[in-house]
């Protein structure tokens, strides 16, 4: 039986695989380095926008993001993930320059619509390219670490760069947007340097073999067929909803209300956010620290419950306890994201439209998050922050075990074993794709965990 948690991450990656990893790290860091993020609210207020206009644009942004995810994943499968990354970088560069050229309501609306389009173009394509690229180089076992490291580097860059935004705006108010555009343009350089993969033409070859014409509608149909025939994949996507929703609601909607509720003034919010980002970055870079005692699918369930419990714990204790819990929350988020991402990628069949399916997952995540944000706003408006935290924990702690039982019943290894009538069903193959189990490596510099 292959080891689910091998003591090493597999063979040393080839030079081509190392190049893919380096360029992916650079692309993810630069593409997502939005210098204006800490100050966009104040910048829009200074430009004359009202609170209603600012939050109205944000609502339109989230709706647009979900709508753009529908065609962009299929586009990535059609033109190749690498070309989609290049297109996304071009759109993002133009988007970041729009507020400089048109600091008005229309300009900011176009800015956020373009941000939604650029991020939609890359949300599934980036993960699909990295996964397919490493698999083509027989370096599948390095995917988890590569995904986590890219996320960690991007978070670390924000910790370093965001404190500089205030002084830079004193020199020129438009500086954060100009720097964001320069970063996006540099990410385009990384995308242009990415090597072409045989997988870039996989969709065309597959359609040629089956005699079908190439349309976005057919890719959407193929994705729907994959989801219908793979309840394991659907459940893995649903499992990730809890992680995304809890982390998004906490870090965007509840971060400041929780701190203010415990007497932590706005002047300290930047320092707390930086500490949380560091915790998440460290954990993202080392998901193998989780150890081998539990299969990866079980880890995602356990950590989802831990996220909910940690968030609920912020309703108790004093300011220092709240800061510690928020940092723990960020670290758990950092651990679970790359593990859940690998589980989903491994569950997608090789001949399925990978980027389209990853975009479907993103749509589900953001759709649930939008509903949760409305509910959170209602709780906050009623002054029931503590009730919101406890209710979120209760719902998560009830749904996740139920979901995990469903995962256990539909795991591919269990189904195959029952069909063959052998004892192979005792093997926990359900933590990965039907073809092979997920291998989450242990840190090469650490002693093997038992």
Coordinates of N, CA, C and O in Angstrom, one line a residue, residues 253-397:
X253 N -15.1 41.0 7.0 CA -16.3 41.6 7.6 C -16.2 41.8 9.2 O -16.7 42.7 9.7
X254 N -15.6 40.8 9.8 CA -15.7 40.8 11.3 C -14.4 41.2 12.0 O -14.3 41.4 13.2
X255 N -13.3 41.4 11.2 CA -12.0 41.7 11.8 C -12.1 43.0 12.7 O -11.8 42.9 13.9
X256 N -12.5 44.1 12.1 CA -12.5 45.3 12.8 C -13.6 45.3 13.9 O -13.4 45.8 15.0
X257 N -14.9 44.8 13.6 CA -15.9 44.8 14.7 C -15.4 44.0 15.9 O -15.7 44.4 17.0
X258 N -14.7 42.9 15.7 CA -14.3 42.1 16.9 C -13.3 42.9 17.7 O -13.3 42.9 18.9
X259 N -12.3 43.5 17.0 CA -11.3 44.3 17.7 C -11.9 45.5 18.5 O -11.6 45.7 19.6
X260 N -12.8 46.2 17.8 CA -13.4 47.3 18.5 C -14.3 46.9 19.7 O -14.4 47.6 20.7
X261 N -14.9 45.7 19.5 CA -15.8 45.2 20.6 C -14.9 45.0 21.9 O -15.5 45.1 23.0
X262 N -13.7 44.7 21.7 CA -12.8 44.4 22.9 C -11.9 45.5 23.2 O -10.8 45.4 23.8
X263 N -12.2 46.7 22.7 CA -11.5 47.9 23.1 C -10.1 48.1 22.4 O -9.3 48.9 22.9
X264 N -9.9 47.4 21.3 CA -8.7 47.6 20.5 C -8.9 48.7 19.5 O -9.7 48.5 18.6
X265 N -8.3 49.8 19.6 CA -8.5 50.9 18.8 C -8.0 50.7 17.3 O -7.2 49.8 17.1
X266 N -8.5 51.6 16.5 CA -8.1 51.5 15.0 C -6.6 51.6 14.8 O -6.1 51.1 13.8
X267 N -5.9 52.4 15.6 CA -4.5 52.5 15.4 C -3.7 51.2 15.5 O -2.6 51.1 15.0
X268 N -4.3 50.2 16.2 CA -3.6 49.0 16.4 C -4.1 47.9 15.4 O -3.5 46.8 15.3
X269 N -5.1 48.2 14.6 CA -5.6 47.2 13.7 C -4.6 46.8 12.6 O -4.5 45.6 12.2
X270 N -3.8 47.8 12.2 CA -2.8 47.4 11.2 C -1.7 46.4 11.7 O -1.4 45.5 11.0
X271 N -1.3 46.6 12.9 CA -0.4 45.7 13.6 C -1.0 44.3 13.8 O -0.3 43.3 13.5
X272 N -2.2 44.2 14.2 CA -2.9 42.9 14.3 C -3.0 42.2 13.0 O -2.8 41.0 12.9
X273 N -3.4 43.0 11.9 CA -3.6 42.4 10.6 C -2.2 41.9 10.1 O -2.1 40.8 9.5
X274 N -1.1 42.6 10.4 CA 0.2 42.2 10.0 C 0.6 40.9 10.7 O 1.1 39.9 10.1
X275 N 0.3 40.8 12.0 CA 0.6 39.6 12.8 C -0.2 38.4 12.2 O 0.3 37.3 12.1
X276 N -1.5 38.6 11.9 CA -2.3 37.5 11.3 C -1.8 37.1 10.0 O -1.7 35.9 9.7
X277 N -1.3 38.0 9.2 CA -0.8 37.7 7.9 C 0.5 36.9 8.0 O 0.7 35.9 7.2
X278 N 1.4 37.2 8.9 CA 2.6 36.5 9.1 C 2.2 35.0 9.6 O 2.8 34.1 9.0
X279 N 1.3 34.9 10.5 CA 0.9 33.6 10.9 C 0.3 32.7 9.8 O 0.7 31.5 9.6
X280 N -0.5 33.3 8.9 CA -1.0 32.6 7.8 C 0.1 32.3 6.8 O 0.1 31.2 6.2
X281 N 1.0 33.2 6.6 CA 2.1 32.9 5.6 C 2.9 31.8 6.0 O 3.3 30.9 5.2
X282 N 3.3 31.7 7.3 CA 4.2 30.6 7.8 C 3.4 29.3 7.6 O 4.0 28.3 7.2
X283 N 2.2 29.3 8.0 CA 1.4 28.0 8.0 C 1.2 27.6 6.5 O 1.2 26.4 6.2
X284 N 0.9 28.6 5.6 CA 0.7 28.2 4.2 C 2.0 27.6 3.6 O 1.9 26.7 2.7
X285 N 3.1 28.0 4.0 CA 4.4 27.5 3.5 C 4.7 26.1 4.0 O 5.6 25.4 3.5
X286 N 4.1 25.7 5.1 CA 4.4 24.4 5.7 C 3.2 23.6 6.1 O 3.0 23.2 7.3
X287 N 2.3 23.2 5.1 CA 1.2 22.4 5.5 C 1.6 21.0 5.9 O 0.8 20.3 6.6
X288 N 2.8 20.6 5.5 CA 3.2 19.2 6.0 C 3.4 19.1 7.5 O 3.6 18.0 8.0
X289 N 3.5 20.2 8.2 CA 3.6 20.2 9.6 C 2.4 19.5 10.3 O 2.4 19.2 11.4
X290 N 1.3 19.4 9.5 CA 0.1 18.8 10.1 C 0.4 17.3 10.5 O -0.3 16.8 11.4
X291 N 1.3 16.7 9.9 CA 1.7 15.3 10.2 C 0.9 14.3 9.5 O 0.0 14.6 8.6
X292 N 1.1 13.0 9.8 CA 0.5 11.9 9.0 C -0.5 11.1 9.8 O -1.0 10.1 9.3
X293 N -0.9 11.6 10.9 CA -1.8 10.8 11.8 C -3.2 10.7 11.1 O -3.9 9.7 11.4
X294 N -3.6 11.8 10.4 CA -4.9 11.8 9.8 C -4.8 12.0 8.3 O -3.9 12.6 7.8
X295 N -5.7 11.4 7.5 CA -5.7 11.6 6.1 C -6.1 13.1 5.8 O -6.7 13.7 6.6
X296 N -5.7 13.6 4.6 CA -5.9 15.0 4.3 C -7.3 15.4 4.3 O -7.6 16.5 4.8
X297 N -8.3 14.6 3.9 CA -9.7 15.0 3.9 C -10.2 15.1 5.3 O -11.0 16.0 5.6
X298 N -9.6 14.3 6.2 CA -10.0 14.4 7.6 C -9.4 15.7 8.2 O -10.1 16.4 9.0
X299 N -8.2 16.0 7.8 CA -7.6 17.3 8.3 C -8.4 18.5 7.9 O -8.6 19.4 8.7
X300 N -8.9 18.5 6.7 CA -9.8 19.7 6.3 C -11.0 19.8 7.2 O -11.4 20.9 7.6
X301 N -11.6 18.7 7.5 CA -12.8 18.7 8.3 C -12.5 19.2 9.7 O -13.1 20.0 10.3
X302 N -11.4 18.6 10.3 CA -11.0 19.0 11.6 C -10.6 20.4 11.7 O -11.0 21.2 12.6
X303 N -9.9 20.9 10.7 CA -9.4 22.3 10.8 C -10.6 23.3 10.5 O -10.6 24.4 11.0
X304 N -11.6 22.8 9.7 CA -12.8 23.7 9.6 C -13.5 23.9 10.9 O -13.9 25.0 11.2
X305 N -13.7 22.8 11.7 CA -14.3 22.9 13.0 C -13.4 23.8 13.9 O -13.9 24.6 14.6
X306 N -12.1 23.6 13.8 CA -11.2 24.4 14.6 C -11.3 25.9 14.2 O -11.2 26.8 15.1
X307 N -11.5 26.2 13.0 CA -11.7 27.6 12.6 C -12.9 28.2 13.2 O -12.9 29.3 13.8
X308 N -14.0 27.5 13.2 CA -15.3 28.0 13.8 C -15.1 28.1 15.3 O -15.6 29.1 15.8
X309 N -14.5 27.2 15.9 CA -14.3 27.3 17.4 C -13.4 28.4 17.8 O -13.7 29.1 18.8
X310 N -12.4 28.7 17.0 CA -11.5 29.8 17.3 C -12.2 31.1 17.1 O -12.0 32.0 17.9
X311 N -13.0 31.2 16.0 CA -13.7 32.5 15.8 C -14.7 32.7 16.9 O -14.8 33.8 17.4
X312 N -15.4 31.7 17.4 CA -16.3 31.8 18.5 C -15.6 32.2 19.8 O -16.2 32.9 20.6
X313 N -14.4 31.7 19.9 CA -13.6 32.0 21.1 C -13.3 33.5 21.3 O -13.0 33.9 22.4
X314 N -13.3 34.2 20.2 CA -13.1 35.7 20.3 C -14.1 36.4 21.0 O -13.9 37.6 21.4
X315 N -15.3 35.7 21.3 CA -16.3 36.4 22.1 C -16.0 36.4 23.6 O -16.6 37.0 24.3
X316 N -15.0 35.6 23.9 CA -14.6 35.5 25.3 C -13.2 36.1 25.5 O -12.4 36.3 24.6
X317 N -12.8 36.4 26.7 CA -11.5 36.8 27.1 C -11.3 38.3 26.8 O -12.1 39.0 26.3
X318 N -10.0 38.7 27.1 CA -9.6 40.1 26.9 C -9.0 40.4 25.6 O -8.9 39.5 24.7
X319 N -8.5 41.6 25.4 CA -7.9 42.0 24.1 C -6.7 41.1 23.6 O -6.7 40.7 22.5
X320 N -5.8 40.8 24.6 CA -4.7 39.9 24.2 C -5.1 38.5 23.7 O -4.6 38.0 22.8
X321 N -6.1 38.0 24.4 CA -6.6 36.7 24.0 C -7.3 36.7 22.6 O -7.1 35.8 21.8
X322 N -8.0 37.9 22.4 CA -8.6 38.0 21.0 C -7.5 38.1 19.9 O -7.7 37.4 18.9
X323 N -6.5 38.8 20.2 CA -5.4 38.9 19.2 C -4.8 37.5 19.0 O -4.5 37.1 17.8
X324 N -4.5 36.8 20.0 CA -4.0 35.5 19.9 C -4.9 34.5 19.1 O -4.4 33.8 18.3
X325 N -6.2 34.6 19.4 CA -7.1 33.7 18.7 C -7.2 34.1 17.2 O -7.3 33.2 16.4
X326 N -7.2 35.4 16.9 CA -7.2 35.8 15.5 C -5.9 35.3 14.8 O -6.0 34.9 13.6
X327 N -4.8 35.4 15.4 CA -3.6 34.8 14.8 C -3.6 33.3 14.6 O -3.2 32.8 13.6
X328 N -4.2 32.6 15.6 CA -4.4 31.2 15.5 C -5.4 30.9 14.3 O -5.2 29.9 13.6
X329 N -6.4 31.7 14.2 CA -7.4 31.5 13.1 C -6.7 31.7 11.8 O -6.9 30.9 10.9
X330 N -5.8 32.7 11.7 CA -5.1 32.9 10.4 C -4.1 31.7 10.1 O -4.0 31.3 9.0
X331 N -3.5 31.2 11.1 CA -2.6 30.1 10.9 C -3.3 28.8 10.5 O -2.9 28.1 9.6
X332 N -4.5 28.6 11.1 CA -5.3 27.4 10.6 C -5.7 27.6 9.2 O -5.7 26.6 8.4
X333 N -6.1 28.8 8.8 CA -6.5 29.1 7.4 C -5.3 28.8 6.5 O -5.5 28.2 5.4
X334 N -4.1 29.2 6.9 CA -2.9 28.9 6.1 C -2.6 27.4 5.9 O -2.3 27.0 4.8
X335 N -2.9 26.6 6.9 CA -2.6 25.2 6.8 C -3.6 24.6 5.9 O -3.3 23.7 5.0
X336 N -4.9 24.9 6.0 CA -6.0 24.2 5.4 C -6.1 24.5 3.9 O -6.5 23.6 3.1
X337 N -5.8 25.7 3.4 CA -6.1 26.1 2.1 C -5.3 25.2 1.1 O -5.9 24.6 0.1
X338 N -4.0 25.1 1.1 CA -3.3 24.2 0.1 C -3.7 22.8 0.2 O -3.7 22.1 -0.8
X339 N -4.0 22.2 1.4 CA -4.5 20.8 1.5 C -5.8 20.6 0.8 O -6.0 19.7 0.0
X340 N -6.7 21.6 1.0 CA -8.0 21.4 0.3 C -7.9 21.6 -1.2 O -8.6 20.9 -2.0
X341 N -7.0 22.5 -1.6 CA -6.8 22.8 -3.0 C -6.3 21.5 -3.7 O -6.7 21.2 -4.8
X342 N -5.3 20.8 -3.1 CA -4.8 19.6 -3.6 C -5.8 18.5 -3.7 O -5.9 17.8 -4.7
X343 N -6.6 18.4 -2.7 CA -7.7 17.4 -2.7 C -8.6 17.5 -3.9 O -8.9 16.6 -4.6
X344 N -9.0 18.8 -4.1 CA -9.9 19.1 -5.3 C -9.2 18.8 -6.6 O -9.8 18.1 -7.5
X345 N -8.0 19.2 -6.7 CA -7.3 19.0 -8.0 C -7.1 17.5 -8.2 O -7.2 17.0 -9.4
X346 N -6.7 16.7 -7.2 CA -6.5 15.3 -7.4 C -7.8 14.6 -7.7 O -7.8 13.5 -8.4
X347 N -8.9 15.1 -7.3 CA -10.2 14.5 -7.6 C -10.7 14.8 -9.0 O -11.7 14.1 -9.4
X348 N -10.2 15.7 -9.7 CA -10.6 16.1 -11.0 C -10.0 15.1 -12.0 O -8.8 15.0 -12.1
X349 N -10.8 14.4 -12.8 CA -10.2 13.5 -13.8 C -9.3 14.2 -14.8 O -9.4 15.4 -15.0
X350 N -8.3 13.5 -15.3 CA -7.3 14.1 -16.2 C -7.9 14.7 -17.4 O -7.3 15.6 -18.0
X351 N -8.9 14.1 -17.9 CA -9.5 14.5 -19.2 C -10.6 15.5 -19.0 O -11.3 15.9 -20.0
X352 N -10.9 16.0 -17.8 CA -11.9 16.9 -17.5 C -11.4 18.4 -17.6 O -10.2 18.6 -17.5
X353 N -12.3 19.3 -17.9 CA -11.9 20.7 -18.0 C -11.6 21.3 -16.6 O -12.4 21.8 -15.9
X354 N -10.3 21.2 -16.2 CA -9.9 21.5 -14.9 C -10.2 22.9 -14.5 O -10.7 23.2 -13.4
X355 N -9.8 23.9 -15.3 CA -10.0 25.3 -15.0 C -11.5 25.6 -14.8 O -11.9 26.4 -14.0
X356 N -12.3 25.0 -15.7 CA -13.7 25.3 -15.6 C -14.3 24.8 -14.2 O -15.0 25.5 -13.5
X357 N -13.9 23.6 -13.8 CA -14.3 23.0 -12.6 C -13.8 23.8 -11.4 O -14.5 24.0 -10.4
X358 N -12.6 24.3 -11.4 CA -12.1 25.1 -10.4 C -12.8 26.5 -10.3 O -13.0 27.0 -9.2
X359 N -13.3 27.0 -11.4 CA -14.1 28.2 -11.4 C -15.5 27.9 -10.8 O -16.0 28.8 -10.1
X360 N -16.0 26.7 -11.0 CA -17.3 26.3 -10.4 C -17.1 26.4 -8.9 O -18.0 26.9 -8.2
X361 N -16.0 25.8 -8.4 CA -15.8 25.8 -7.0 C -15.7 27.3 -6.5 O -16.3 27.6 -5.4
X362 N -15.0 28.2 -7.2 CA -14.9 29.5 -6.8 C -16.3 30.2 -6.8 O -16.6 31.0 -5.9
X363 N -17.1 29.9 -7.7 CA -18.5 30.5 -7.7 C -19.3 30.1 -6.5 O -19.9 30.9 -5.9
X364 N -19.2 28.8 -6.2 CA -19.9 28.3 -5.0 C -19.4 29.0 -3.7 O -20.2 29.4 -2.9
X365 N -18.1 29.1 -3.6 CA -17.5 29.7 -2.4 C -18.0 31.1 -2.3 O -18.4 31.5 -1.2
X366 N -17.9 31.9 -3.3 CA -18.2 33.3 -3.2 C -19.8 33.5 -3.1 O -20.2 34.5 -2.5
X367 N -20.5 32.6 -3.7 CA -22.0 32.7 -3.5 C -22.4 32.5 -2.1 O -23.2 33.3 -1.6
X368 N -21.9 31.5 -1.5 CA -22.2 31.3 0.0 C -21.6 32.4 0.8 O -22.3 32.8 1.8
X369 N -20.5 32.9 0.5 CA -19.9 34.0 1.2 C -20.7 35.3 1.1 O -20.9 36.0 2.1
X370 N -21.3 35.5 -0.1 CA -22.2 36.7 -0.2 C -23.4 36.6 0.7 O -23.8 37.5 1.3
X371 N -24.0 35.4 0.8 CA -25.2 35.2 1.7 C -24.7 35.4 3.1 O -25.4 36.0 3.9
X372 N -23.6 34.8 3.5 CA -23.1 34.9 4.9 C -22.8 36.4 5.2 O -23.0 36.8 6.4
X373 N -22.3 37.1 4.2 CA -22.0 38.5 4.5 C -23.3 39.3 4.8 O -23.3 40.2 5.7
X374 N -24.4 39.0 4.1 CA -25.6 39.7 4.4 C -26.1 39.3 5.8 O -26.6 40.2 6.5
X375 N -26.0 38.0 6.1 CA -26.4 37.6 7.5 C -25.6 38.3 8.5 O -26.1 38.7 9.6
X376 N -24.3 38.4 8.3 CA -23.4 39.0 9.3 C -23.7 40.5 9.4 O -23.7 41.0 10.6
X377 N -24.1 41.2 8.3 CA -24.5 42.5 8.4 C -25.7 42.7 9.3 O -25.8 43.7 10.0
X378 N -26.7 41.8 9.1 CA -27.9 41.9 9.9 C -27.6 41.7 11.4 O -28.2 42.4 12.2
X379 N -26.7 40.7 11.7 CA -26.4 40.5 13.1 C -25.7 41.8 13.7 O -26.0 42.2 14.8
X380 N -24.8 42.3 12.9 CA -24.0 43.5 13.4 C -25.0 44.7 13.6 O -24.8 45.5 14.5
X381 N -25.9 44.9 12.7 CA -26.8 46.0 12.7 C -27.7 45.9 14.0 O -28.1 46.9 14.6
X382 N -28.0 44.6 14.4 CA -28.8 44.4 15.6 C -27.9 44.4 16.9 O -28.5 44.2 18.0
X383 N -26.6 44.6 16.8 CA -25.7 44.6 17.9 C -25.5 43.2 18.5 O -25.3 43.1 19.8
X384 N -25.6 42.2 17.7 CA -25.5 40.8 18.2 C -24.2 40.1 17.7 O -24.3 39.0 17.1
X385 N -23.1 40.7 17.9 CA -21.8 40.2 17.4 C -21.6 38.8 18.0 O -21.2 37.9 17.3
X386 N -21.7 38.8 19.3 CA -21.4 37.5 20.0 C -22.3 36.4 19.6 O -21.9 35.2 19.4
X387 N -23.6 36.7 19.3 CA -24.5 35.7 18.8 C -24.1 35.2 17.5 O -24.2 34.0 17.2
X388 N -23.6 36.1 16.6 CA -23.1 35.7 15.3 C -22.0 34.7 15.4 O -21.9 33.7 14.7
X389 N -21.0 35.0 16.3 CA -19.9 34.1 16.4 C -20.3 32.8 16.9 O -19.8 31.7 16.4
X390 N -21.1 32.7 17.9 CA -21.5 31.4 18.4 C -22.4 30.6 17.4 O -22.3 29.4 17.3
X391 N -23.3 31.3 16.8 CA -24.1 30.6 15.8 C -23.3 30.1 14.6 O -23.6 29.0 14.1
X392 N -22.3 30.8 14.2 CA -21.4 30.4 13.1 C -20.7 29.1 13.5 O -20.6 28.1 12.7
X393 N -20.2 29.1 14.7 CA -19.5 27.9 15.3 C -20.5 26.7 15.3 O -20.1 25.6 15.0
X394 N -21.7 26.9 15.8 CA -22.7 25.8 16.0 C -23.0 25.2 14.6 O -23.1 24.0 14.5
X395 N -23.3 26.1 13.6 CA -23.7 25.6 12.3 C -22.5 24.8 11.7 O -22.7 23.7 11.1
X396 N -21.3 25.3 11.8 CA -20.2 24.6 11.2 C -19.9 23.3 11.9 O -19.7 22.3 11.3
X397 N -20.0 23.2 13.2 CA -19.8 22.0 14.0 C -20.8 20.9 13.8 O -20.6 19.8 14.0

